[in-house]
Amino acid sequence: MKKYLLTLILLAIISLTARSQYSGLNIKELLRTDTTSIGQKIIYPDFADPEVTMLKITIPPGKSTGWHKHNIPVFAYVVKGVLTVELEDHQIKKFKEESTFAEVRDTYHNGSNMEDTDLVLIAIYMGGKGQKLSIPKEK
């Protein structure tokens, strides 16, 4: 009984310590998903030399990424503007400012800025050393 009571007290102390660690901070969950923006399951690749790359991408008005695909998981956050993504099947997805999403995998797509101001994205690539972040579509 004594051991049980000590365990409960220890768990209570750990819980209070964890909460106080973040006191005064404003934490907002931006994304929690197990699928891409079109419902594909998230799959983590197994690389001998894993590497995470984070890019800040600015797309001027009227410009686009060009048709490409990813064979690694990519997660994006729209800092400013609206991203319009066209998929191979002509499906259109729009991601507004402060939205997040898991990019499509092994599916060609083109991201465009159809607005009048710069589009700013943060993209996080879960790849491996020497691995391409995106694969351009051959014409």
XYZ file of N, CA and C in Angstrom:
417
model
N 0.834 -1.197 0.000
C 0.000 0.000 0.000
C 0.875 1.255 0.000
N 1.938 1.221 0.800
C 2.846 2.355 0.886
C 3.501 2.629 -0.475
N 3.894 1.541 -1.169
C 4.522 1.662 -2.485
C 3.534 2.264 -3.493
N 2.288 1.843 -3.414
C 1.233 2.347 -4.300
C 1.034 3.846 -4.066
N 0.990 4.272 -2.819
C 0.793 5.681 -2.473
C 1.976 6.528 -2.952
N 3.186 6.025 -2.772
C 4.372 6.746 -3.236
C 4.363 6.887 -4.765
N 3.920 5.851 -5.455
C 3.831 5.907 -6.923
C 2.835 6.976 -7.350
N 1.682 7.052 -6.700
C 0.676 8.073 -7.021
C 1.210 9.480 -6.776
N 1.900 9.662 -5.664
C 2.467 10.974 -5.347
C 3.519 11.355 -6.391
N 4.377 10.406 -6.767
C 5.401 10.661 -7.766
C 4.763 11.037 -9.118
N 3.727 10.330 -9.533
C 3.038 10.649 -10.789
C 2.406 12.035 -10.737
N 1.837 12.410 -9.599
C 1.239 13.739 -9.448
C 2.301 14.828 -9.570
N 3.462 14.614 -8.969
C 4.557 15.595 -9.030
C 5.058 15.730 -10.468
N 5.229 14.603 -11.164
C 5.687 14.638 -12.561
C 4.678 15.384 -13.415
N 3.394 15.136 -13.203
C 2.343 15.799 -13.978
C 2.362 17.305 -13.747
N 2.482 17.741 -12.507
C 2.525 19.171 -12.201
C 3.771 19.828 -12.773
N 4.903 19.133 -12.712
C 6.148 19.664 -13.259
C 6.033 19.837 -14.767
N 5.447 18.866 -15.440
C 5.294 18.956 -16.899
C 4.415 20.136 -17.268
N 3.332 20.361 -16.533
C 2.445 21.490 -16.828
C 3.144 22.822 -16.582
N 3.888 22.940 -15.484
C 4.525 24.207 -15.163
C 5.666 24.529 -16.128
N 6.220 23.505 -16.769
C 7.288 23.704 -17.737
C 6.820 24.618 -18.873
N 5.559 24.546 -19.216
C 5.027 25.319 -20.328
C 4.137 26.471 -19.882
N 4.143 26.810 -18.630
C 3.279 27.894 -18.179
C 3.709 29.209 -18.814
N 2.743 29.997 -19.215
C 3.021 31.279 -19.845
C 3.235 31.202 -21.349
N 3.275 29.997 -21.892
C 3.442 29.837 -23.335
C 2.084 29.613 -23.984
N 1.946 30.051 -25.217
C 0.745 29.798 -25.989
C 1.101 28.737 -27.020
N 0.639 27.522 -26.819
C 0.968 26.419 -27.712
C -0.281 26.025 -28.485
N -0.161 26.022 -29.808
C -1.286 25.668 -30.673
C -0.845 24.521 -31.573
N -1.553 23.417 -31.502
C -1.240 22.299 -32.382
C -1.600 22.691 -33.810
N -0.650 22.561 -34.722
C -0.877 22.949 -36.108
C -1.307 21.781 -36.979
N -0.802 20.603 -36.710
C -1.145 19.449 -37.536
C -0.940 18.171 -36.740
N -1.923 17.301 -36.803
C -1.804 15.935 -36.295
C -2.572 15.086 -37.287
N -1.859 14.274 -38.057
C -2.510 13.490 -39.099
C -1.758 12.198 -39.345
N -2.468 11.221 -39.863
C -1.814 9.987 -40.295
C -2.007 9.772 -41.795
N -2.534 10.822 -42.476
C -2.737 10.750 -43.924
C -2.297 12.052 -44.591
N -2.053 11.963 -45.901
C -1.733 13.151 -46.691
C -3.018 13.918 -46.972
N -2.898 15.015 -47.717
C -4.064 15.847 -48.020
C -5.082 15.143 -48.913
N -4.710 14.017 -49.525
C -5.676 13.255 -50.323
C -5.943 11.872 -49.726
N -5.581 11.678 -48.464
C -5.934 10.449 -47.764
C -4.935 9.309 -47.826
N -3.750 9.523 -48.387
C -2.727 8.475 -48.398
C -2.166 8.312 -46.986
N -1.918 7.083 -46.550
C -1.312 6.841 -45.245
C 0.108 7.411 -45.215
N 0.475 8.022 -44.098
C 1.845 8.510 -43.912
C 2.746 7.302 -43.704
N 3.824 7.231 -44.474
C 4.792 6.144 -44.352
C 6.164 6.768 -44.182
N 6.855 6.390 -43.125
C 8.202 6.902 -42.900
C 9.201 6.010 -43.630
N 10.039 6.599 -44.479
C 11.039 5.793 -45.180
C 12.141 5.366 -44.218
N 12.821 4.282 -44.576
C 13.915 3.773 -43.759
C 15.223 4.064 -44.492
N 15.930 5.098 -44.056
C 17.193 5.484 -44.675
C 18.351 5.156 -43.744
N 19.479 4.762 -44.337
C 20.686 4.516 -43.537
C 21.152 5.811 -42.883
N 21.019 6.928 -43.607
C 21.420 8.237 -43.101
C 20.230 9.192 -43.167
N 19.281 9.108 -42.226
C 18.110 9.990 -42.274
C 18.506 11.454 -42.126
N 17.713 12.303 -42.763
C 17.986 13.731 -42.719
C 16.660 14.487 -42.866
N 16.450 15.470 -42.027
C 15.272 16.329 -42.115
C 15.724 17.666 -42.691
N 14.980 18.154 -43.680
C 15.271 19.445 -44.287
C 14.050 20.334 -44.135
N 14.249 21.571 -43.673
C 13.167 22.535 -43.543
C 13.499 23.719 -44.449
N 12.554 24.052 -45.329
C 12.760 25.159 -46.262
C 11.687 26.222 -46.084
N 12.091 27.472 -46.256
C 11.143 28.579 -46.366
C 11.080 28.889 -47.849
N 9.890 28.769 -48.429
C 9.711 28.929 -49.867
C 8.804 30.124 -50.117
N 9.269 31.066 -50.923
C 8.465 32.223 -51.305
C 8.139 32.109 -52.789
N 6.837 32.109 -53.090
C 6.383 32.025 -54.477
C 5.720 33.358 -54.823
N 6.313 34.111 -55.757
C 5.725 35.399 -56.153
C 4.375 35.204 -56.859
N 3.573 36.254 -56.938
C 2.285 36.172 -57.632
C 2.450 35.638 -59.065
N 1.565 34.717 -59.440
C 1.575 34.172 -60.792
C 2.595 33.081 -61.051
N 3.419 32.752 -60.076
C 4.457 31.722 -60.258
C 3.998 30.396 -59.647
N 4.715 29.321 -60.016
C 4.381 28.001 -59.473
C 5.646 27.183 -59.254
N 5.478 26.058 -58.586
C 6.594 25.163 -58.288
C 7.010 24.348 -59.496
N 6.115 24.206 -60.464
C 6.330 23.268 -61.563
C 5.851 21.893 -61.114
N 5.530 21.053 -62.071
C 5.009 19.717 -61.751
C 6.125 18.860 -61.149
N 5.830 18.259 -60.011
C 6.803 17.439 -59.299
C 6.077 16.469 -58.377
N 6.833 15.537 -57.814
C 6.284 14.623 -56.810
C 7.340 14.405 -55.729
N 6.905 13.827 -54.624
C 7.791 13.503 -53.502
C 7.663 12.015 -53.213
N 8.788 11.361 -52.952
C 8.708 9.963 -52.514
C 9.112 9.840 -51.043
N 9.111 10.980 -50.370
C 9.363 11.049 -48.924
C 8.243 11.878 -48.299
N 7.992 11.725 -47.012
C 6.970 12.554 -46.375
C 7.384 14.025 -46.342
N 6.431 14.897 -46.688
C 6.654 16.342 -46.675
C 5.464 16.981 -45.971
N 5.756 17.884 -45.049
C 4.721 18.581 -44.295
C 4.896 20.072 -44.531
N 3.784 20.794 -44.697
C 3.879 22.208 -45.054
C 2.982 23.068 -44.169
N 3.419 24.314 -43.991
C 2.685 25.329 -43.247
C 2.652 26.584 -44.118
N 1.453 27.091 -44.386
C 1.305 28.311 -45.180
C 1.419 29.503 -44.229
N 2.521 30.213 -44.317
C 2.772 31.364 -43.451
C 1.961 32.562 -43.923
N 1.939 32.757 -45.261
C 1.297 33.948 -45.835
C 0.752 33.583 -47.208
N -0.463 34.031 -47.502
C -1.036 33.828 -48.820
C -1.913 32.586 -48.915
N -2.179 32.181 -50.158
C -3.004 31.006 -50.446
C -2.266 30.152 -51.468
N -2.065 28.892 -51.143
C -1.425 27.947 -52.053
C -2.515 27.171 -52.786
N -2.444 27.169 -54.110
C -3.357 26.376 -54.926
C -2.557 25.211 -55.496
N -2.994 23.985 -55.200
C -2.301 22.792 -55.670
C -3.204 22.056 -56.652
N -2.653 21.811 -57.854
C -3.375 21.005 -58.843
C -2.722 19.639 -58.895
N -3.534 18.596 -58.845
C -3.054 17.220 -58.930
C -3.172 16.730 -60.369
N -2.519 15.613 -60.655
C -2.545 15.030 -62.005
C -3.964 14.795 -62.512
N -4.869 14.433 -61.623
C -6.250 14.137 -62.033
C -7.100 15.410 -62.128
N -6.442 16.579 -62.105
C -7.066 17.911 -62.214
C -7.809 18.327 -60.946
N -7.687 17.551 -59.890
C -8.260 17.933 -58.599
C -7.497 19.157 -58.089
N -8.224 20.111 -57.517
C -7.608 21.341 -56.993
C -7.782 21.371 -55.479
N -6.692 21.668 -54.788
C -6.714 21.848 -53.332
C -6.192 23.247 -53.046
N -6.860 23.962 -52.131
C -6.397 25.299 -51.722
C -6.067 25.261 -50.241
N -4.925 25.858 -49.898
C -4.473 25.920 -48.523
C -4.256 27.387 -48.185
N -5.075 27.892 -47.255
C -5.048 29.303 -46.883
C -3.985 29.571 -45.829
N -3.721 30.845 -45.616
C -2.766 31.303 -44.609
C -3.030 30.622 -43.268
N -1.957 30.181 -42.629
C -1.949 29.501 -41.339
C -2.538 28.095 -41.384
N -2.647 27.512 -42.586
C -3.087 26.122 -42.661
C -1.863 25.215 -42.797
N -2.059 23.962 -42.429
C -0.998 22.967 -42.506
C -1.528 21.743 -43.247
N -0.617 20.977 -43.802
C -1.030 19.752 -44.480
C 0.174 18.853 -44.724
N -0.112 17.570 -44.919
C 0.895 16.609 -45.352
C 0.773 16.521 -46.868
N 1.877 16.769 -47.553
C 1.836 16.770 -49.020
C 1.584 15.365 -49.555
N 1.062 15.326 -50.787
C 0.801 14.048 -51.444
C 2.116 13.344 -51.734
N 2.056 12.024 -51.776
C 3.249 11.216 -52.000
C 3.096 10.472 -53.327
N 4.181 10.424 -54.089
C 4.206 9.691 -55.362
C 3.074 10.101 -56.305
N 2.675 11.350 -56.243
C 1.620 11.898 -57.100
C 2.110 13.240 -57.625
N 2.155 13.390 -58.935
C 2.599 14.670 -59.483
C 1.583 15.759 -59.161
N 2.116 16.910 -58.808
C 1.281 18.063 -58.456
C 2.054 19.353 -58.747
N 1.303 20.447 -58.844
C 1.901 21.749 -59.117
C 1.304 22.756 -58.136
N 2.155 23.392 -57.362
C 1.716 24.402 -56.402
C 1.843 25.785 -57.005
N 0.760 26.577 -56.964
C 0.757 27.899 -57.593
C 0.308 28.989 -56.635
N 0.785 30.201 -56.915
C 0.318 31.385 -56.215
C -0.543 32.168 -57.192
N -1.846 32.118 -57.026
C -2.771 32.800 -57.927
C -3.267 34.110 -57.320
N -2.612 34.551 -56.248
C -3.013 35.771 -55.542
C -2.128 36.943 -55.995
N -2.372 38.122 -55.400
C -1.643 39.343 -55.770
C -0.427 39.636 -54.897
N -0.196 38.820 -53.865
C 0.946 39.028 -52.973
C 1.759 37.748 -52.875
N 2.983 37.863 -52.362
C 3.840 36.685 -52.205
C 3.166 35.618 -51.351
N 3.443 34.377 -51.700
C 3.025 33.214 -50.922
C 4.267 32.710 -50.193
N 4.153 32.498 -48.893
C 5.296 32.021 -48.110
C 4.908 30.714 -47.431
N 5.730 29.684 -47.637
C 5.505 28.355 -47.061
C 6.719 27.920 -46.258
N 6.476 27.115 -45.251
C 7.545 26.370 -44.589
C 7.286 24.911 -44.933
N 8.285 24.237 -45.508
C 8.145 22.826 -45.873
C 9.192 22.004 -45.137
N 8.751 20.891 -44.576
C 9.643 19.994 -43.832
C 9.678 18.653 -44.561
N 10.865 18.259 -44.988
C 11.077 17.042 -45.767
C 11.735 15.989 -44.874
N 11.145 14.809 -44.800
C 11.652 13.717 -43.967
C 12.372 12.716 -44.871
N 13.613 13.030 -45.245
C 14.328 12.202 -46.204
C 15.598 11.606 -45.661
N 16.541 11.409 -46.558
C 17.840 10.854 -46.211
C 18.931 11.605 -46.945
N 20.141 11.528 -46.426
C 21.261 12.216 -47.067
C 21.402 11.736 -48.500
N 21.501 12.695 -49.431
C 21.612 12.371 -50.845
C 20.278 12.126 -51.523
N 19.200 12.083 -50.774
C 17.853 11.854 -51.313
C 17.301 13.139 -51.897
N 16.671 13.080 -53.064
C 16.053 14.254 -53.665
C 14.827 14.648 -52.853
N 14.630 15.963 -52.661
C 13.459 16.455 -51.939
C 12.210 16.391 -52.807
N 12.385 16.620 -54.107
C 11.271 16.492 -55.040
C 11.807 15.999 -56.379
N 10.899 15.385 -57.138
C 11.276 14.817 -58.433
C 10.453 15.520 -59.506
N 11.100 16.312 -60.384
C 10.352 17.030 -61.424
C 9.736 16.055 -62.432
N 8.588 16.457 -62.945
C 7.925 15.640 -63.968
C 8.622 15.881 -65.289
N 8.968 14.788 -65.966
C 9.598 14.908 -67.267
C 8.563 15.264 -68.303
N 8.934 16.114 -69.204
C 7.980 16.602 -70.220
C 7.838 15.655 -71.360
